[in-house]
XYZ file of C-alpha atoms in Angstrom:
314
model
C 90.853 76.231 21.741
C 91.900 72.623 21.154
C 88.500 71.863 19.552
C 88.754 74.985 17.361
C 92.299 74.174 16.231
C 91.313 70.585 15.376
C 88.266 71.808 13.461
C 90.286 74.370 11.473
C 93.045 71.851 10.753
C 90.471 69.304 9.580
C 88.762 71.869 7.355
C 91.939 72.974 5.570
C 94.463 70.128 5.884
C 92.962 67.018 7.516
C 90.517 65.859 4.831
C 91.596 64.209 1.607
C 89.459 64.057 -1.509
C 88.714 60.412 -0.788
C 87.464 61.248 2.721
C 84.703 63.449 1.322
C 83.953 61.281 -1.710
C 85.397 63.751 -4.224
C 87.434 61.210 -6.169
C 87.055 61.875 -9.891
C 86.697 58.806 -12.101
C 85.146 60.339 -15.197
C 85.118 63.759 -16.819
C 81.448 64.182 -15.857
C 82.352 63.959 -12.185
C 84.871 66.823 -12.213
C 82.285 69.541 -11.704
C 80.524 67.642 -8.929
C 83.844 66.871 -7.232
C 84.791 70.555 -7.327
C 81.437 71.527 -5.792
C 81.841 68.849 -3.127
C 85.312 70.115 -2.219
C 83.966 73.648 -1.947
C 81.159 72.606 0.401
C 83.094 70.077 2.495
C 86.458 71.842 2.876
C 87.744 75.248 3.940
C 85.495 77.925 5.385
C 82.338 76.130 4.280
C 83.006 73.499 6.941
C 83.388 76.183 9.616
C 80.065 77.951 9.033
C 78.073 75.722 11.370
C 76.225 77.459 14.183
C 77.883 75.303 16.836
C 81.408 76.203 15.657
C 80.682 79.935 15.391
C 79.085 80.075 18.867
C 81.964 78.087 20.354
C 84.524 80.346 18.640
C 82.896 83.574 19.866
C 82.481 82.210 23.397
C 86.099 81.024 23.514
C 87.404 84.376 22.260
C 85.318 86.241 24.852
C 86.567 83.995 27.669
C 90.159 84.373 26.464
C 89.918 88.172 26.452
C 88.367 88.064 29.920
C 91.157 85.818 31.194
C 93.855 88.069 29.708
C 92.154 91.179 31.119
C 91.914 89.700 34.615
C 95.503 88.424 34.458
C 96.819 91.847 33.441
C 94.698 93.563 36.093
C 95.987 91.251 38.825
C 99.572 91.572 37.662
C 99.354 95.380 37.665
C 97.048 96.192 40.575
C 96.353 92.998 42.480
C 97.359 92.397 46.020
C 98.607 89.018 44.891
C 101.764 90.825 43.687
C 104.866 90.678 45.826
C 105.394 94.021 47.558
C 108.222 95.901 45.779
C 108.698 99.453 47.108
C 111.281 100.316 44.449
C 108.873 99.378 41.671
C 106.027 101.301 43.318
C 108.133 104.465 43.567
C 109.525 103.966 40.067
C 113.180 103.916 41.087
C 116.050 101.502 40.662
C 116.771 98.869 43.313
C 119.375 100.199 45.744
C 118.553 103.870 45.167
C 119.874 106.257 47.832
C 117.756 108.184 50.325
C 117.755 111.357 48.218
C 116.257 109.556 45.221
C 113.733 107.791 47.439
C 112.506 111.076 48.957
C 112.363 112.739 45.554
C 110.320 109.894 44.059
C 108.022 109.780 47.088
C 107.302 113.501 46.885
C 106.533 113.260 43.177
C 104.304 110.184 43.458
C 102.442 111.367 46.563
C 101.571 114.665 44.877
C 100.459 112.837 41.746
C 98.088 110.468 43.582
C 97.027 112.676 46.474
C 93.259 112.299 47.197
C 92.770 116.071 47.052
C 93.917 116.049 43.429
C 91.964 112.891 42.609
C 88.549 113.170 44.265
C 86.240 110.164 43.986
C 89.023 108.060 42.498
C 89.490 104.819 44.490
C 92.403 103.686 42.312
C 94.378 106.886 42.978
C 93.601 106.644 46.703
C 94.827 103.036 46.805
C 97.989 104.018 44.922
C 98.599 106.911 47.319
C 98.503 104.467 50.249
C 100.872 102.090 48.435
C 103.329 104.941 47.794
C 103.259 105.865 51.492
C 103.819 102.253 52.490
C 106.691 101.911 49.990
C 108.360 105.055 51.330
C 107.976 103.768 54.889
C 109.502 100.415 53.936
C 112.624 102.150 52.625
C 113.110 104.844 55.279
C 111.771 103.530 58.585
C 114.127 101.069 60.287
C 111.412 98.801 61.724
C 109.372 98.807 58.499
C 112.520 98.127 56.471
C 113.410 95.173 58.682
C 109.894 93.758 58.337
C 110.030 94.193 54.575
C 113.395 92.420 54.274
C 112.270 89.606 56.596
C 108.622 89.105 55.637
C 108.225 90.981 52.343
C 105.840 93.493 53.962
C 106.601 96.636 56.010
C 103.764 95.774 58.418
C 105.396 92.494 59.420
C 104.185 88.944 59.050
C 100.751 88.777 57.449
C 98.063 86.136 57.917
C 96.820 84.372 54.790
C 93.538 85.736 53.485
C 91.556 84.169 50.664
C 88.910 86.226 48.898
C 87.245 86.624 45.528
C 88.732 89.342 43.345
C 86.180 91.436 41.459
C 86.780 94.242 38.960
C 86.440 97.659 40.585
C 83.699 98.739 38.155
C 81.441 96.007 39.543
C 81.664 97.598 42.980
C 81.249 101.164 41.776
C 77.967 102.611 43.078
C 77.432 104.418 39.775
C 77.183 101.052 38.012
C 74.974 99.231 40.498
C 71.801 99.552 38.389
C 73.598 98.202 35.340
C 75.105 95.320 37.316
C 71.728 94.468 38.843
C 69.982 94.505 35.454
C 72.735 92.378 33.895
C 72.483 89.897 36.780
C 68.701 89.646 36.436
C 68.968 89.306 32.662
C 71.458 86.450 32.948
C 69.714 84.631 35.806
C 66.105 85.132 34.703
C 66.386 85.140 30.895
C 69.681 83.839 29.462
C 70.252 80.774 31.669
C 66.609 79.541 31.666
C 66.376 80.087 27.902
C 69.650 78.201 27.299
C 68.488 75.277 29.444
C 65.083 75.234 27.745
C 66.633 75.430 24.274
C 69.091 72.629 25.010
C 66.411 70.396 26.535
C 63.860 71.069 23.798
C 66.421 70.316 21.074
C 67.985 67.255 22.691
C 64.606 65.744 23.610
C 63.713 65.542 19.912
C 66.589 63.220 19.045
C 67.101 59.566 19.743
C 69.749 57.033 18.817
C 72.330 58.103 16.191
C 71.025 61.698 16.355
C 67.877 60.743 14.464
C 64.691 62.520 15.495
C 62.005 60.535 17.323
C 59.455 61.795 14.793
C 61.535 60.178 12.053
C 61.483 56.803 13.835
C 57.724 57.179 14.196
C 57.442 58.000 10.474
C 59.433 54.898 9.523
C 57.311 52.764 11.837
C 54.181 54.130 10.173
C 55.295 53.824 6.520
C 57.641 50.826 6.379
C 56.330 47.272 6.387
C 56.884 43.927 4.655
C 55.023 45.156 1.573
C 57.215 48.231 1.004
C 58.936 48.208 -2.399
C 62.279 49.768 -3.258
C 60.818 52.431 -5.549
C 58.824 53.947 -2.676
C 61.876 54.372 -0.406
C 62.896 57.828 -1.767
C 59.449 59.189 -0.924
C 59.590 57.682 2.572
C 63.084 59.076 3.058
C 61.868 62.519 1.942
C 59.296 62.511 4.760
C 61.889 62.395 7.551
C 61.338 64.951 10.300
C 64.804 66.423 9.675
C 63.554 67.854 6.354
C 60.121 69.126 7.323
C 61.216 72.677 7.987
C 63.955 73.016 5.391
C 62.045 71.372 2.522
C 58.806 73.290 2.944
C 58.465 75.395 -0.260
C 58.565 79.075 0.669
C 57.776 80.854 -2.600
C 55.593 80.322 -5.636
C 58.682 80.286 -7.856
C 60.099 77.395 -5.839
C 56.833 75.440 -6.194
C 56.887 76.004 -9.950
C 60.501 74.846 -10.216
C 59.689 71.683 -8.262
C 56.768 71.052 -10.609
C 58.990 71.446 -13.700
C 61.617 69.120 -12.249
C 58.932 66.551 -11.432
C 57.913 66.370 -15.097
C 61.504 65.414 -15.958
C 61.767 62.596 -13.410
C 58.153 61.402 -13.227
C 58.746 58.490 -15.602
C 61.182 56.906 -13.130
C 59.209 57.833 -10.008
C 56.769 55.612 -8.144
C 53.310 57.163 -8.045
C 53.406 59.471 -4.965
C 51.492 58.172 -1.993
C 51.815 61.377 0.041
C 50.890 64.813 -1.310
C 52.486 66.850 1.458
C 54.751 69.589 -0.040
C 57.753 68.413 2.016
C 57.451 64.834 0.762
C 56.908 65.962 -2.829
C 59.901 68.305 -2.842
C 62.252 65.810 -1.166
C 61.112 63.010 -3.452
C 61.705 65.132 -6.557
C 65.163 66.228 -5.378
C 66.237 62.677 -4.611
C 65.098 61.451 -8.032
C 66.904 64.380 -9.695
C 70.047 63.256 -7.873
C 69.605 59.582 -8.757
C 68.877 60.390 -12.409
C 71.831 62.840 -12.718
C 69.657 65.883 -13.350
C 70.969 68.108 -10.561
C 72.640 70.505 -13.025
C 69.177 71.755 -13.916
C 68.327 72.680 -10.321
C 68.627 76.186 -8.893
C 71.270 76.937 -6.287
C 68.646 76.934 -3.528
C 67.360 73.468 -4.423
C 70.927 72.194 -4.780
C 71.660 73.387 -1.233
C 68.546 71.611 0.087
C 69.559 68.429 -1.730
C 73.086 68.579 -0.315
C 71.644 68.885 3.171
C 69.525 65.759 2.588
C 72.521 63.825 1.318
C 74.705 65.016 4.176
C 72.419 63.480 6.820
C 71.388 60.498 4.701
C 73.838 58.021 6.243
C 72.334 58.041 9.743
C 68.775 58.193 8.378
C 69.307 55.182 6.105
C 70.789 53.256 9.033
C 67.691 54.129 11.057
C 65.461 53.106 8.162
C 67.184 49.710 7.898
C 67.089 49.099 11.640
């Protein structure tokens, strides 16, 4: 919860305009600053997969904790034994009230009236024990001295499980859930974490990106070719792959507008071409002419550019 609270606070209150680079110096920058605030503040900052998964998991664990706490407080043997509370009468009630409450409660929870109901059976036994603690002299003395009508009890430590887990009617469901978690969910989670983490090196830059830089950068590299090299980073290879014919046509139209300032492309791969065109549109202040989809792809490239440029320099 502490991580979630910090994240929410940062999204709505903790970031100033200067922190996200949304300081307006000219009238032309107002629109871009507004778009930057929208994407870097508020709910937009909380839409990441990691935050959503963490939020859902935390809420589920919190509900489970509350449920178990309420169950233990109401039914658990961890409770202190209180015969007056069990019988539903006031502390110090006279014998007549005790007998009346016992008769009512024992009829309510009698096993003959509640067949195949373990909870009612357990309550029936507790009612009998509570009545004994208030009417039998020996049991009453034990209760007042040790807190239990049966006398001093040895300490027992065990694992408390919800009753539905032990119900024979649910055993197939419990077994299937156990197998699903142990055979599918846990191995898949470990595999997913390992496969994702093994792709990244220092500064959360992918190893394939370091390999790409090693292959393309040398002492003869000129500044004008750097946008194209940057566009070939492994981080963009899935996101910047054109998915529709309309997107390819839009990239082609944008290229005609920036071609005069672009170094002759060395790589014809669609990912490199698209990224190179988007970066030149950004550098030449032509992003207003891009569609919303291309603007989102460009923002993603700019968002991860800091670590990638550091890797490129190193």
